[in-house]
């Protein structure tokens, strides 16, 4: 059976799942299987389950969560497709996996380069690479297989239709033609072709799937694949117990949506025809809650068809009568009650804070001070109760590290608020962790490899080489301390290096090969000659080479410098021509060994680099054979950049201190203080692929990037227990011109304004809710009482006071 358990908070859902898992399976050694949407949710759920599973007594909280296999919801589909059978791919080698499909797309496009039906795939625009274009197309095909499998079945039958079942537009006709070329090249049935028969076999019990008799899906906010995911759950539920534990931010609104639908069919209708938003009364639920509404409609239809069994609504988080503005805002959302302006918060209520700042640096400074105020005001609050979410984490994380400084645990200096020791030189240190970062940002060797490839693809400017020499993996490999870097900097200045390895290298950029002045070759000749003769002994100079004196211990440094340039020169020559992926894997692995190293005890960084480069060659297969496609350096850089953008295997969630993350990993999980930093257009913009046939005509339940980002903001508002802090850029940090708020911020600000004060109050202005901060942290207004109703100064920074 397929059971649906719903609550307005994750805590009762975790407790309900714990009660289910407390009853052992028939075979106690069989691992439980739980699907969770994010790594952050998995970490939180593991900790929550450990409070009850195996505890010495109810409520003791000393249990353990073991023998539970956590996976993503998409892993269910992958397990079914990988089930043993005549058409099943080899384990871990599915040619329709997007990482392998990209190579088939590349080969198909190359082999049919003269085929006019390929249209835009025949020409490479300026600045693009063939690999990046093939990757985008492979992702399109994978999206169609998940959300519109019937579309690919039509293409397989030779009917060129779009996602609505009509004839495809001439500008999109290249897609079905290219898909058929890829299908012929792969020579293996696609998932869209195989899945219907697999689901039938699953329902009849004839398909062996590596899953236990009890499954759980926890915390998904939107159904991956829409109605197709419900088909999969329904097939699994024929022979297994499947339970879905779902958060609903407003069961009242959901009931109104379902009543308004009146049993009308949902699956397959266009999103533009969905009128469920009209049934919702609260403006934020109407604007930010589309994924929740569509999920509810699909689940209701599944229950009406007898494919799912809804259970009674679980007891919620037990929110009391609203006493603060934040609690009233959350209560209005839970009850789907439009803000009426009747709530009168306490004059000192700071539970919802909206801050307008000059740029992202000031936003982080303001968020830090808001957290320090909260810690100082409430001794029971600790840094582990604070979450900072950033719509654009890659831009914000380095600023957080610069403004916050070294974490308190590393600096060994607790600060003043909440028992922290004050530091005379800067604001109190906070314990924090930046989680959810990419591999490039968390593994220095991988970041250095990316920098090496960027260097060899360029002109070898003096500044670029100097920056490479200062990278920790390069310094570790060649033993370059601060004194050595200083000496190398003086040599670079003395030899007047500008750019280019040598004359031949400059010839690639259109200059005569004999023009070698200011190149690294000339600089190295002068240094090595200076090892043999003094810089004043010009009569001993060879030809026109004037030596630069190198003496004593610097002689060895000159040799190491020559080794670095020799390795870079060799790598530049090798990467200047195209190679097959397997050859690129060997070339770059050798470059890692030649140029990079890791400190003692961190050899895993080099292993990670070799593993990543090895997969580049291992996955470049088409129909089980190595691809014959040759890649340029630009292609390889794009391929590695895609891999480096992935997350590490062990993100730093729930390991103590303030958590800094993007919006998605911890969505809906409770924190006493939630700060949304950088709620601007740059962090909330969504890009839609113009070639995506599904996105052009979406249905209810289809993936919606804009809706998902708004939904994540709704989850952040509901997750805050005591304090919600939101910052944005209100004025340009260079020109001081006003910057209009993004739509999401304006919607939140207007809703808070309508909640706290009567609409008919003629003296009320929405802007009054927002604290406008000065440009500089040392502005006297930040150092005097009164800002945001504080008794003392807003700033905690002694340096700003001085």
Short mmCIF file of C-alpha atoms in Angstrom, two decimals, residues 299-655:
data_model
loop_
_atom_site.label_atom_id
_atom_site.label_comp_id
_atom_site.label_asym_id
_atom_site.label_seq_id
_atom_site.Cartn_x
_atom_site.Cartn_y
_atom_site.Cartn_z
CA UNK A 299 -1.83 13.27 -4.52
CA UNK A 300 -5.56 13.91 -4.22
CA UNK A 301 -6.12 12.51 -7.69
CA UNK A 302 -4.00 9.45 -6.79
CA UNK A 303 -6.13 8.93 -3.67
CA UNK A 304 -9.35 9.33 -5.67
CA UNK A 305 -8.16 6.64 -8.09
CA UNK A 306 -7.34 4.31 -5.19
CA UNK A 307 -3.59 4.50 -5.70
CA UNK A 308 -2.84 6.16 -2.34
CA UNK A 309 -4.29 6.10 1.16
CA UNK A 310 -4.20 9.47 2.99
CA UNK A 311 -3.78 9.20 6.74
CA UNK A 312 -5.18 11.74 9.23
CA UNK A 313 -3.21 14.95 9.53
CA UNK A 314 -0.43 14.51 12.07
CA UNK A 315 -0.39 16.77 15.09
CA UNK A 316 1.52 19.92 14.20
CA UNK A 317 4.25 21.75 16.02
CA UNK A 318 1.78 23.08 18.58
CA UNK A 319 2.27 26.77 17.84
CA UNK A 320 0.85 28.89 20.63
CA UNK A 321 -1.23 32.04 20.32
CA UNK A 322 0.92 34.46 18.31
CA UNK A 323 2.85 36.85 20.53
CA UNK A 324 5.41 38.22 18.07
CA UNK A 325 5.15 39.52 14.54
CA UNK A 326 6.96 36.43 13.24
CA UNK A 327 4.56 34.08 15.01
CA UNK A 328 1.58 36.01 13.65
CA UNK A 329 2.98 35.86 10.12
CA UNK A 330 3.50 32.10 10.43
CA UNK A 331 0.07 31.58 11.99
CA UNK A 332 -1.58 33.50 9.15
CA UNK A 333 0.24 31.23 6.69
CA UNK A 334 -0.77 28.05 8.53
CA UNK A 335 -4.42 29.15 8.71
CA UNK A 336 -4.41 30.66 5.21
CA UNK A 337 -5.66 33.88 6.74
CA UNK A 338 -5.01 37.06 4.76
CA UNK A 339 -3.19 39.73 6.76
CA UNK A 340 -5.74 42.17 8.16
CA UNK A 341 -3.51 44.66 9.93
CA UNK A 342 -5.10 44.04 13.34
CA UNK A 343 -1.98 42.62 14.99
CA UNK A 344 -0.24 45.09 17.29
CA UNK A 345 3.28 43.85 18.03
CA UNK A 346 5.18 44.95 21.07
CA UNK A 347 7.14 48.13 20.34
CA UNK A 348 10.34 46.21 21.09
CA UNK A 349 9.39 43.27 18.87
CA UNK A 350 12.34 42.55 16.55
CA UNK A 351 11.27 39.05 15.44
CA UNK A 352 11.09 40.10 11.77
CA UNK A 353 13.92 42.33 10.55
CA UNK A 354 14.21 43.73 7.04
CA UNK A 355 17.49 45.47 6.24
CA UNK A 356 18.44 47.60 3.24
CA UNK A 357 22.20 47.83 2.68
CA UNK A 358 24.85 48.99 0.22
CA UNK A 359 25.94 45.76 -1.47
CA UNK A 360 26.58 42.24 -0.30
CA UNK A 361 29.47 43.10 2.07
CA UNK A 362 27.29 45.42 4.14
CA UNK A 363 24.53 42.83 4.10
CA UNK A 364 26.84 40.28 5.70
CA UNK A 365 28.05 42.84 8.25
CA UNK A 366 24.45 43.68 9.17
CA UNK A 367 23.52 40.00 9.44
CA UNK A 368 26.52 39.40 11.72
CA UNK A 369 25.47 42.24 14.00
CA UNK A 370 21.87 41.01 14.05
CA UNK A 371 23.09 37.56 15.14
CA UNK A 372 25.33 39.08 17.82
CA UNK A 373 22.38 41.07 19.16
CA UNK A 374 20.28 37.91 19.32
CA UNK A 375 23.04 36.02 21.14
CA UNK A 376 23.55 38.87 23.58
CA UNK A 377 19.82 39.24 24.31
CA UNK A 378 19.09 35.54 24.87
CA UNK A 379 21.64 33.47 26.86
CA UNK A 380 19.82 30.26 25.88
CA UNK A 381 20.60 30.87 22.20
CA UNK A 382 23.76 29.35 20.72
CA UNK A 383 25.37 29.51 17.30
CA UNK A 384 24.04 26.06 16.39
CA UNK A 385 20.53 27.54 16.49
CA UNK A 386 21.35 29.99 13.67
CA UNK A 387 21.02 29.38 9.94
CA UNK A 388 22.20 31.76 7.22
CA UNK A 389 20.76 30.97 3.78
CA UNK A 390 22.04 32.68 0.65
CA UNK A 391 20.21 32.62 -2.70
CA UNK A 392 23.65 33.03 -4.30
CA UNK A 393 26.02 31.09 -2.05
CA UNK A 394 29.02 31.18 -4.41
CA UNK A 395 29.00 34.99 -4.29
CA UNK A 396 28.17 35.33 -0.60
CA UNK A 397 30.32 32.62 1.04
CA UNK A 398 33.71 34.36 0.47
CA UNK A 399 32.23 37.59 1.85
CA UNK A 400 30.98 35.74 4.93
CA UNK A 401 34.47 34.37 5.55
CA UNK A 402 36.01 37.83 5.09
CA UNK A 403 33.54 39.62 7.38
CA UNK A 404 33.19 36.92 10.06
CA UNK A 405 36.90 36.13 10.08
CA UNK A 406 38.25 32.82 11.33
CA UNK A 407 35.59 30.73 13.10
CA UNK A 408 35.73 30.96 16.88
CA UNK A 409 36.63 27.26 17.12
CA UNK A 410 39.69 27.86 14.92
CA UNK A 411 40.66 31.24 16.32
CA UNK A 412 40.41 29.94 19.86
CA UNK A 413 38.83 33.21 20.90
CA UNK A 414 35.24 33.14 22.07
CA UNK A 415 33.61 36.55 21.90
CA UNK A 416 31.60 38.71 24.28
CA UNK A 417 27.89 37.90 23.71
CA UNK A 418 26.61 34.74 25.33
CA UNK A 419 29.85 34.11 27.19
CA UNK A 420 32.28 34.94 24.37
CA UNK A 421 35.46 36.78 25.16
CA UNK A 422 35.65 40.24 23.63
CA UNK A 423 38.47 41.05 21.25
CA UNK A 424 39.78 44.60 21.29
CA UNK A 425 40.62 44.57 17.62
CA UNK A 426 37.44 43.28 15.94
CA UNK A 427 33.89 42.13 16.45
CA UNK A 428 33.38 38.99 18.60
CA UNK A 429 34.31 35.79 16.81
CA UNK A 430 31.49 33.45 15.84
CA UNK A 431 31.63 29.72 15.29
CA UNK A 432 30.31 28.95 11.79
CA UNK A 433 30.58 26.57 8.87
CA UNK A 434 29.98 27.23 5.20
CA UNK A 435 28.19 24.10 4.01
CA UNK A 436 26.86 23.08 0.61
CA UNK A 437 29.92 24.40 -1.22
CA UNK A 438 31.22 22.95 -4.44
CA UNK A 439 34.19 20.61 -4.79
CA UNK A 440 36.23 23.46 -6.25
CA UNK A 441 35.72 25.49 -3.09
CA UNK A 442 36.37 22.68 -0.61
CA UNK A 443 39.29 20.77 -2.19
CA UNK A 444 42.31 23.07 -2.75
CA UNK A 445 44.02 20.67 -5.16
CA UNK A 446 40.98 20.65 -7.44
CA UNK A 447 40.77 24.44 -7.31
CA UNK A 448 44.47 24.63 -8.18
CA UNK A 449 44.00 22.24 -11.10
CA UNK A 450 41.27 24.52 -12.43
CA UNK A 451 43.65 27.48 -12.09
CA UNK A 452 46.39 25.60 -13.96
CA UNK A 453 44.05 24.93 -16.86
CA UNK A 454 42.94 28.54 -16.89
CA UNK A 455 46.58 29.61 -17.05
CA UNK A 456 47.62 27.30 -19.89
CA UNK A 457 44.55 28.39 -21.88
CA UNK A 458 45.65 32.02 -21.61
CA UNK A 459 48.66 34.16 -22.42
CA UNK A 460 50.76 33.37 -19.32
CA UNK A 461 50.62 36.95 -18.08
CA UNK A 462 53.07 37.76 -15.28
CA UNK A 463 50.25 38.38 -12.81
CA UNK A 464 48.55 35.07 -13.68
CA UNK A 465 51.73 33.04 -13.13
CA UNK A 466 52.42 34.87 -9.88
CA UNK A 467 48.93 34.01 -8.63
CA UNK A 468 49.46 30.36 -9.54
CA UNK A 469 52.75 30.25 -7.64
CA UNK A 470 50.97 31.50 -4.52
CA UNK A 471 48.39 28.68 -4.50
CA UNK A 472 48.92 26.33 -1.52
CA UNK A 473 49.12 23.09 -3.59
CA UNK A 474 51.82 24.64 -5.84
CA UNK A 475 53.72 25.99 -2.85
CA UNK A 476 53.53 22.57 -1.18
CA UNK A 477 54.78 20.78 -4.30
CA UNK A 478 57.82 23.04 -4.84
CA UNK A 479 58.52 24.11 -1.27
CA UNK A 480 57.81 27.81 -1.78
CA UNK A 481 57.61 29.73 1.50
CA UNK A 482 56.82 33.43 1.85
CA UNK A 483 60.46 34.41 1.41
CA UNK A 484 60.68 32.35 -1.80
CA UNK A 485 57.56 33.99 -3.20
CA UNK A 486 59.04 37.39 -2.40
CA UNK A 487 62.24 36.50 -4.23
CA UNK A 488 60.34 35.20 -7.26
CA UNK A 489 58.33 38.43 -7.33
CA UNK A 490 61.54 40.48 -7.40
CA UNK A 491 62.96 38.33 -10.20
CA UNK A 492 59.80 38.71 -12.27
CA UNK A 493 59.99 42.48 -11.86
CA UNK A 494 63.75 42.61 -12.57
CA UNK A 495 63.46 40.56 -15.77
CA UNK A 496 60.55 42.68 -17.02
CA UNK A 497 58.30 39.71 -17.83
CA UNK A 498 55.06 40.67 -19.54
CA UNK A 499 53.41 37.63 -21.10
CA UNK A 500 54.07 34.58 -23.26
CA UNK A 501 56.20 31.50 -22.65
CA UNK A 502 58.46 32.19 -25.62
CA UNK A 503 58.30 33.51 -29.14
CA UNK A 504 56.60 30.37 -30.48
CA UNK A 505 53.92 30.65 -27.82
CA UNK A 506 53.32 34.29 -28.71
CA UNK A 507 52.92 33.26 -32.34
CA UNK A 508 49.63 31.59 -31.35
CA UNK A 509 48.34 35.06 -30.60
CA UNK A 510 49.32 36.53 -33.96
CA UNK A 511 52.70 38.03 -33.11
CA UNK A 512 55.99 37.26 -34.91
CA UNK A 513 57.77 34.29 -33.37
CA UNK A 514 61.09 36.15 -33.16
CA UNK A 515 59.54 38.74 -30.80
CA UNK A 516 60.60 37.08 -27.53
CA UNK A 517 61.32 40.11 -25.38
CA UNK A 518 59.48 40.05 -22.07
CA UNK A 519 58.67 36.33 -22.21
CA UNK A 520 59.24 33.73 -19.53
CA UNK A 521 61.91 32.04 -21.68
CA UNK A 522 63.97 35.21 -21.76
CA UNK A 523 63.52 35.74 -18.01
CA UNK A 524 64.59 32.18 -17.25
CA UNK A 525 67.66 32.52 -19.49
CA UNK A 526 68.74 35.62 -17.58
CA UNK A 527 68.23 33.93 -14.20
CA UNK A 528 70.06 30.73 -15.09
CA UNK A 529 72.92 32.68 -16.64
CA UNK A 530 73.05 34.71 -13.44
CA UNK A 531 73.65 31.46 -11.54
CA UNK A 532 76.90 30.97 -13.48
CA UNK A 533 78.15 34.56 -13.70
CA UNK A 534 77.61 37.75 -11.73
CA UNK A 535 75.19 40.35 -12.92
CA UNK A 536 78.08 42.79 -13.33
CA UNK A 537 80.10 40.45 -15.55
CA UNK A 538 78.47 41.40 -18.82
CA UNK A 539 81.58 40.42 -20.76
CA UNK A 540 80.76 36.81 -19.85
CA UNK A 541 77.15 37.11 -21.00
CA UNK A 542 76.03 34.75 -23.75
CA UNK A 543 74.90 36.67 -26.81
CA UNK A 544 72.44 39.40 -25.91
CA UNK A 545 71.36 37.80 -22.60
CA UNK A 546 72.09 40.05 -19.61
CA UNK A 547 72.37 37.95 -16.43
CA UNK A 548 70.37 38.61 -13.25
CA UNK A 549 72.54 37.76 -10.28
CA UNK A 550 71.48 34.65 -8.35
CA UNK A 551 73.57 33.61 -5.39
CA UNK A 552 73.60 31.39 -2.32
CA UNK A 553 70.35 29.57 -1.43
CA UNK A 554 68.56 31.32 -4.28
CA UNK A 555 70.36 29.05 -6.74
CA UNK A 556 68.17 26.13 -5.69
CA UNK A 557 65.07 28.33 -5.91
CA UNK A 558 66.01 29.26 -9.48
CA UNK A 559 66.15 25.56 -10.31
CA UNK A 560 62.70 24.96 -8.82
CA UNK A 561 61.38 27.95 -10.75
CA UNK A 562 62.82 26.46 -13.94
CA UNK A 563 61.09 23.16 -13.15
CA UNK A 564 57.73 24.92 -12.72
CA UNK A 565 58.06 26.75 -16.03
CA UNK A 566 59.19 23.58 -17.79
CA UNK A 567 56.13 21.66 -16.54
CA UNK A 568 53.83 24.49 -17.58
CA UNK A 569 55.50 24.73 -21.00
CA UNK A 570 55.09 21.00 -21.60
CA UNK A 571 51.47 21.14 -20.46
CA UNK A 572 50.80 24.14 -22.70
CA UNK A 573 52.15 22.27 -25.74
CA UNK A 574 50.13 19.15 -24.95
CA UNK A 575 46.90 21.03 -24.38
CA UNK A 576 47.18 23.17 -27.51
CA UNK A 577 45.81 20.32 -29.66
CA UNK A 578 42.70 18.15 -29.35
CA UNK A 579 42.80 14.71 -27.72
CA UNK A 580 40.37 11.94 -26.89
CA UNK A 581 39.00 11.92 -23.33
CA UNK A 582 41.20 9.01 -22.25
CA UNK A 583 44.31 10.89 -23.38
CA UNK A 584 43.15 14.03 -21.58
CA UNK A 585 42.72 11.99 -18.42
CA UNK A 586 46.34 10.81 -18.60
CA UNK A 587 47.73 14.26 -19.47
CA UNK A 588 45.95 16.03 -16.63
CA UNK A 589 46.71 13.30 -14.10
CA UNK A 590 50.39 13.71 -14.93
CA UNK A 591 50.04 17.48 -14.54
CA UNK A 592 48.57 17.00 -11.08
CA UNK A 593 51.58 14.94 -10.02
CA UNK A 594 54.06 17.36 -11.61
CA UNK A 595 52.62 20.64 -10.32
CA UNK A 596 50.50 20.02 -7.23
CA UNK A 597 50.84 18.44 -3.80
CA UNK A 598 48.89 18.25 -0.55
CA UNK A 599 50.11 18.56 3.04
CA UNK A 600 50.88 15.45 5.04
CA UNK A 601 47.68 13.74 6.09
CA UNK A 602 45.68 15.22 3.19
CA UNK A 603 46.70 12.85 0.43
CA UNK A 604 42.98 12.34 -0.17
CA UNK A 605 42.96 15.60 -2.13
CA UNK A 606 45.29 14.15 -4.77
CA UNK A 607 43.28 10.93 -4.79
CA UNK A 608 40.12 12.99 -5.38
CA UNK A 609 41.76 14.76 -8.31
CA UNK A 610 42.93 11.50 -9.90
CA UNK A 611 39.51 9.93 -9.35
CA UNK A 612 37.75 12.86 -11.00
CA UNK A 613 40.12 12.81 -13.98
CA UNK A 614 39.83 9.03 -14.22
CA UNK A 615 36.04 9.26 -14.51
CA UNK A 616 36.50 11.66 -17.42
CA UNK A 617 38.02 8.83 -19.41
CA UNK A 618 36.02 5.95 -17.97
CA UNK A 619 32.61 7.49 -18.68
CA UNK A 620 33.48 8.57 -22.24
CA UNK A 621 31.87 5.48 -23.74
CA UNK A 622 29.44 5.08 -26.62
CA UNK A 623 27.78 1.69 -27.07
CA UNK A 624 30.35 0.19 -24.72
CA UNK A 625 33.43 1.41 -26.61
CA UNK A 626 35.63 4.45 -25.95
CA UNK A 627 34.41 7.47 -27.85
CA UNK A 628 36.36 8.67 -30.86
CA UNK A 629 35.44 12.31 -30.25
CA UNK A 630 38.41 14.60 -29.73
CA UNK A 631 38.10 17.46 -27.26
CA UNK A 632 39.83 20.80 -27.17
CA UNK A 633 41.13 22.35 -23.97
CA UNK A 634 38.01 24.51 -23.85
CA UNK A 635 35.81 21.40 -23.94
CA UNK A 636 37.80 19.76 -21.15
CA UNK A 637 37.63 22.87 -18.98
CA UNK A 638 33.84 22.95 -19.34
CA UNK A 639 33.58 19.25 -18.55
CA UNK A 640 35.73 19.58 -15.42
CA UNK A 641 33.96 22.79 -14.37
CA UNK A 642 30.69 20.89 -14.39
CA UNK A 643 32.14 18.18 -12.17
CA UNK A 644 33.81 20.69 -9.85
CA UNK A 645 30.48 22.43 -9.30
CA UNK A 646 29.17 19.32 -7.54
CA UNK A 647 28.97 19.03 -3.77
CA UNK A 648 31.48 17.10 -1.63
CA UNK A 649 30.47 13.76 -0.21
CA UNK A 650 30.34 15.00 3.38
CA UNK A 651 28.88 18.53 3.53
CA UNK A 652 29.27 20.33 6.85
CA UNK A 653 25.69 20.17 8.09
CA UNK A 654 24.91 19.98 11.83
CA UNK A 655 28.53 19.87 12.95
#
